[in-house]
PDB file of C-alpha atoms in Angstrom:
ATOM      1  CA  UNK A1010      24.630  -5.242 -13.051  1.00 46.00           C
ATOM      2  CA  UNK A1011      24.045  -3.061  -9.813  1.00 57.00           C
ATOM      3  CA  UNK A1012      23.417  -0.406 -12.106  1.00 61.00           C
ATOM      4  CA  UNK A1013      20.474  -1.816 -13.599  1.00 65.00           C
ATOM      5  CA  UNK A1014      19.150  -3.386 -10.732  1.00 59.00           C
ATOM      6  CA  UNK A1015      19.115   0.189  -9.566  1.00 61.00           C
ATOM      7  CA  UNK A1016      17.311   1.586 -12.764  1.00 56.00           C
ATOM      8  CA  UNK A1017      14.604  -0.984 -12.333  1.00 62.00           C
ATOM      9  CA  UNK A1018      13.930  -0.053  -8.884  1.00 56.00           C
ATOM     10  CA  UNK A1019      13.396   3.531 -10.343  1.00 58.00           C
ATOM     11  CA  UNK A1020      11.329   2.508 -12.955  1.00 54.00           C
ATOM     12  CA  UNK A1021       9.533   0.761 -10.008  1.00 51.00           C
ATOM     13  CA  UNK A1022       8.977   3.395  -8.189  1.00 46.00           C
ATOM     14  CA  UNK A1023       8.237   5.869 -10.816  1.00 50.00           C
ATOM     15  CA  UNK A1024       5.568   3.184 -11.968  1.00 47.00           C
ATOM     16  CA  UNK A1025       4.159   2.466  -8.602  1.00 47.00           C
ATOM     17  CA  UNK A1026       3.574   6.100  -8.606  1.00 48.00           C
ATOM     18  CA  UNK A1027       1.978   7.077 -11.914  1.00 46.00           C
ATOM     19  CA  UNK A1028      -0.543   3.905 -11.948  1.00 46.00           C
ATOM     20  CA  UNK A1029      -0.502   3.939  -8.038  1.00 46.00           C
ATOM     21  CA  UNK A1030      -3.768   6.339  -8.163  1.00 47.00           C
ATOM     22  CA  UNK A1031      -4.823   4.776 -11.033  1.00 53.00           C
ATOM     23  CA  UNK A1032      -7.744   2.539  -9.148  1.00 62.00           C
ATOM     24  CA  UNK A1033      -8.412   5.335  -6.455  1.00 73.00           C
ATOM     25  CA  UNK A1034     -11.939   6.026  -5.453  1.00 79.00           C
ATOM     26  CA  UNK A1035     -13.455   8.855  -7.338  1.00 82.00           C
ATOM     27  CA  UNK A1036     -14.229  12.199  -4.595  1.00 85.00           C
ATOM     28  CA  UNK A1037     -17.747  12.603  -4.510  1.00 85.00           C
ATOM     29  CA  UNK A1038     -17.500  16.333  -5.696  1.00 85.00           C
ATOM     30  CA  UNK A1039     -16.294  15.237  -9.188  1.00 86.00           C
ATOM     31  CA  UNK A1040     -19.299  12.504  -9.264  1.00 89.00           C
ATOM     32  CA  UNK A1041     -22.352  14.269 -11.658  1.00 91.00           C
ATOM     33  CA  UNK A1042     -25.567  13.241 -12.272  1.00 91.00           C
ATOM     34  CA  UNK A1043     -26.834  10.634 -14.595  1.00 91.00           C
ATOM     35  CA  UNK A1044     -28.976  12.101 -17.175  1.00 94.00           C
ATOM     36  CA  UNK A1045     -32.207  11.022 -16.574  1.00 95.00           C
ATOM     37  CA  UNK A1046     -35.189  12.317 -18.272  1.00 95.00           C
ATOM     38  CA  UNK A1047     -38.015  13.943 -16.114  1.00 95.00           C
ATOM     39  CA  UNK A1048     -40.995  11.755 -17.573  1.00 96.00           C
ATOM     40  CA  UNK A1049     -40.877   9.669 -15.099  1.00 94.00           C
ATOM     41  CA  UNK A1050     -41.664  13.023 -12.430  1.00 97.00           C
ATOM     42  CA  UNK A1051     -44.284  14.096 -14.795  1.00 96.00           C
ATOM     43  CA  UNK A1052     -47.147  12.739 -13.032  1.00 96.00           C
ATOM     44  CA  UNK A1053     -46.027  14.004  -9.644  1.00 97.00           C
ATOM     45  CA  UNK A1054     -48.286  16.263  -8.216  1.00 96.00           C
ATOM     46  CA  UNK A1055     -45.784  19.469  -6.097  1.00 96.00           C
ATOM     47  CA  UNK A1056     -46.167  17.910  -3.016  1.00 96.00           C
ATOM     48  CA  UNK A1057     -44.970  14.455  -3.730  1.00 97.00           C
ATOM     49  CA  UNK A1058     -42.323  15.807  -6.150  1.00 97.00           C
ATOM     50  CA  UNK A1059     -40.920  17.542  -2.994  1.00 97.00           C
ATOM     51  CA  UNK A1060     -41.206  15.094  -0.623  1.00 97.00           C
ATOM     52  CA  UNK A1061     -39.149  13.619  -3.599  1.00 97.00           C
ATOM     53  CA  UNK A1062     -36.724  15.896  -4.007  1.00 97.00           C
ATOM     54  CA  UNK A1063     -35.861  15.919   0.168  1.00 97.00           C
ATOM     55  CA  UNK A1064     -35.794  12.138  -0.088  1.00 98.00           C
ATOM     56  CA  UNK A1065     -33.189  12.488  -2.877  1.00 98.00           C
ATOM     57  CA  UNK A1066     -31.136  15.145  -1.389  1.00 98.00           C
ATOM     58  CA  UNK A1067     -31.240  12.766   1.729  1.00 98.00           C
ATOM     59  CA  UNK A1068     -29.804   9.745   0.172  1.00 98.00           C
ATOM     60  CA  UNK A1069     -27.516  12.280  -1.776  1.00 97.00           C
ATOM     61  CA  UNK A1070     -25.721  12.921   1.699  1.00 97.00           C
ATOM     62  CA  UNK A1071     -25.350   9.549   2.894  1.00 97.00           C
ATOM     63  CA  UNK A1072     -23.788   8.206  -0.580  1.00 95.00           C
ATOM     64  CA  UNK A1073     -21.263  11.482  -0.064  1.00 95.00           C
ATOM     65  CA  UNK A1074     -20.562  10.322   3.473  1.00 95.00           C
ATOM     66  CA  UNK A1075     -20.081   6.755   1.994  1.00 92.00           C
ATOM     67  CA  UNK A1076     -17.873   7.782  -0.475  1.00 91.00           C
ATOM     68  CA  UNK A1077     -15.688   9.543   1.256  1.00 91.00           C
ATOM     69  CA  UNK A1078     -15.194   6.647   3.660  1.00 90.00           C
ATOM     70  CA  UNK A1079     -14.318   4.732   0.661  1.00 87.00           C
ATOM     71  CA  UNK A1080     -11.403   7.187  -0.102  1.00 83.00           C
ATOM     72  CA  UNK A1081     -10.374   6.902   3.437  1.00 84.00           C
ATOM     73  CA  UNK A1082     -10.350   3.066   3.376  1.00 82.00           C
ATOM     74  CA  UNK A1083      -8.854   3.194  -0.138  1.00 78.00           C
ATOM     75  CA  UNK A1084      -5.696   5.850   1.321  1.00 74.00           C
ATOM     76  CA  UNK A1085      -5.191   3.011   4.121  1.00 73.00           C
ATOM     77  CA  UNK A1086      -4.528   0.256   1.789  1.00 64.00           C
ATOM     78  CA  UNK A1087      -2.335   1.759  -0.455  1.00 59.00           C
ATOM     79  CA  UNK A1088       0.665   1.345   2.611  1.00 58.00           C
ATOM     80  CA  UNK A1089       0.164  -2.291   2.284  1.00 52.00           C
ATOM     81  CA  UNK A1090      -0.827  -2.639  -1.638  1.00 50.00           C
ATOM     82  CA  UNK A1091       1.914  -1.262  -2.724  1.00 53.00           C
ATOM     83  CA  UNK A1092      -0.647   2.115  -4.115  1.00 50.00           C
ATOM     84  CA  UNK A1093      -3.297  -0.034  -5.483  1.00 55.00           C
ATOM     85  CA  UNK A1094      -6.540   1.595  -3.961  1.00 57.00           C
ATOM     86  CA  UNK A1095     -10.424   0.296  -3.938  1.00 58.00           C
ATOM     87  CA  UNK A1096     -11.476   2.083  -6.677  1.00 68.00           C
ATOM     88  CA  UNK A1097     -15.419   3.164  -7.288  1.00 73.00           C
ATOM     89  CA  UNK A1098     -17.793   1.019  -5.959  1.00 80.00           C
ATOM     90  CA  UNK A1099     -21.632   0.425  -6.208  1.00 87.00           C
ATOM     91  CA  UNK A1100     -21.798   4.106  -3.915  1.00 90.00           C
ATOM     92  CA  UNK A1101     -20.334   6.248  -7.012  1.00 90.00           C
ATOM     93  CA  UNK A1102     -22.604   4.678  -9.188  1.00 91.00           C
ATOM     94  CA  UNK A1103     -25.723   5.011  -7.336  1.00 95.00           C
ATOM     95  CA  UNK A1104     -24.559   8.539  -6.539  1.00 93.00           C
ATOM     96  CA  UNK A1105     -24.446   9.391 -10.314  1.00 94.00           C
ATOM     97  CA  UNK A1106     -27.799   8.164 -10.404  1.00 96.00           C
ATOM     98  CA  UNK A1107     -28.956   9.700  -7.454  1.00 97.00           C
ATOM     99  CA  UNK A1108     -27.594  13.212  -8.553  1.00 96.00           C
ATOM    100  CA  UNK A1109     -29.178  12.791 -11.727  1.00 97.00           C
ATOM    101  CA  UNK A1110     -32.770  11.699 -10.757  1.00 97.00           C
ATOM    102  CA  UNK A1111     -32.458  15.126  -8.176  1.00 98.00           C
ATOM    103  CA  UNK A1112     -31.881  17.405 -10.963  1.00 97.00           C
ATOM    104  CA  UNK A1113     -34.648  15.820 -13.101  1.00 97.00           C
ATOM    105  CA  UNK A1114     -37.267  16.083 -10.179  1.00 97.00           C
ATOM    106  CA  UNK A1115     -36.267  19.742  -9.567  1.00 97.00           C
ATOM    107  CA  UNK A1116     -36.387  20.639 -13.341  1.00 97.00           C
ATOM    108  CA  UNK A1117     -39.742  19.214 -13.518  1.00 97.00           C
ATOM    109  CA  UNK A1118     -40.352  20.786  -9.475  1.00 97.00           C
ATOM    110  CA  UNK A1119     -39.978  24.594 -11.365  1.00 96.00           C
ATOM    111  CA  UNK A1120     -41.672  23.550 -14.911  1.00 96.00           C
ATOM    112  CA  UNK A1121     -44.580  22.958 -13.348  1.00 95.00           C
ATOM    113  CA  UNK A1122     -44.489  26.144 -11.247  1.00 95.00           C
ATOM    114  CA  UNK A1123     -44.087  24.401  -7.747  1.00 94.00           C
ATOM    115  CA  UNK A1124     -43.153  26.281  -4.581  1.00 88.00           C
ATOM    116  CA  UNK A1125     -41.486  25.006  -1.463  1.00 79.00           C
ATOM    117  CA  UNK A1126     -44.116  24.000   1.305  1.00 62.00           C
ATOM    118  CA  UNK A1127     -41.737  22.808   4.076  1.00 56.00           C
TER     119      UNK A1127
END
């Protein structure tokens, strides 16, 4: 009997530890941008598609920050969860979409032959 009382505790353990990650917030450098189609940037003269742009890039950093506090608050309850972290939230999706809306502004930014006027 103590013998496989003391197996199941391994296969506990081992357990705990392969699935323990398994709802663990995604880092925001492995997050990449919805695809999302440019039409919508079309009728954007240059300066309001860079005014855009900024706007997006801003956002971009606060979803990062966000994110990352996420991971932080997600490391934290593992000790008492037993390894079960927070997992994604609403700020991984909207940083998809975020990431993705940047790149379509920009693509249509240099299409139409735009130049920086910061």
């Amino acid at each position: 009997m103590r013998k496989s009382a003391k197996h199941q505790a391994i296969l506990s353990l081992i357990t705990v530890f392969i699935f323990g990650c398994y709802n663990a917030p995604t880092p925001p450098s492995e997050i990449e941008g919805a695809h999302i189609s440019g039409l919508h940037y079309e009728k954007f003269d240059c300066q309001t598609l860079n005014d855009e742009i900024n706007f997006l890039e801003k956002r971009e950093k606060e979803l990062v920050i966000a994110q990352e506090e996420r991971i932080k608050e997600s490391e934290k309850q593992w000790g008492w969860t037993e390894g079960i972290g927070k997992g994604d939230g609403i700020v991984a999706s909207e940083l998809n979409n975020v990431r993705g809306k940047k790149e379509a502004a920009r693509k249509v930014f240099e299409n139409k032959g735009c130049t920086i006027t910061d």
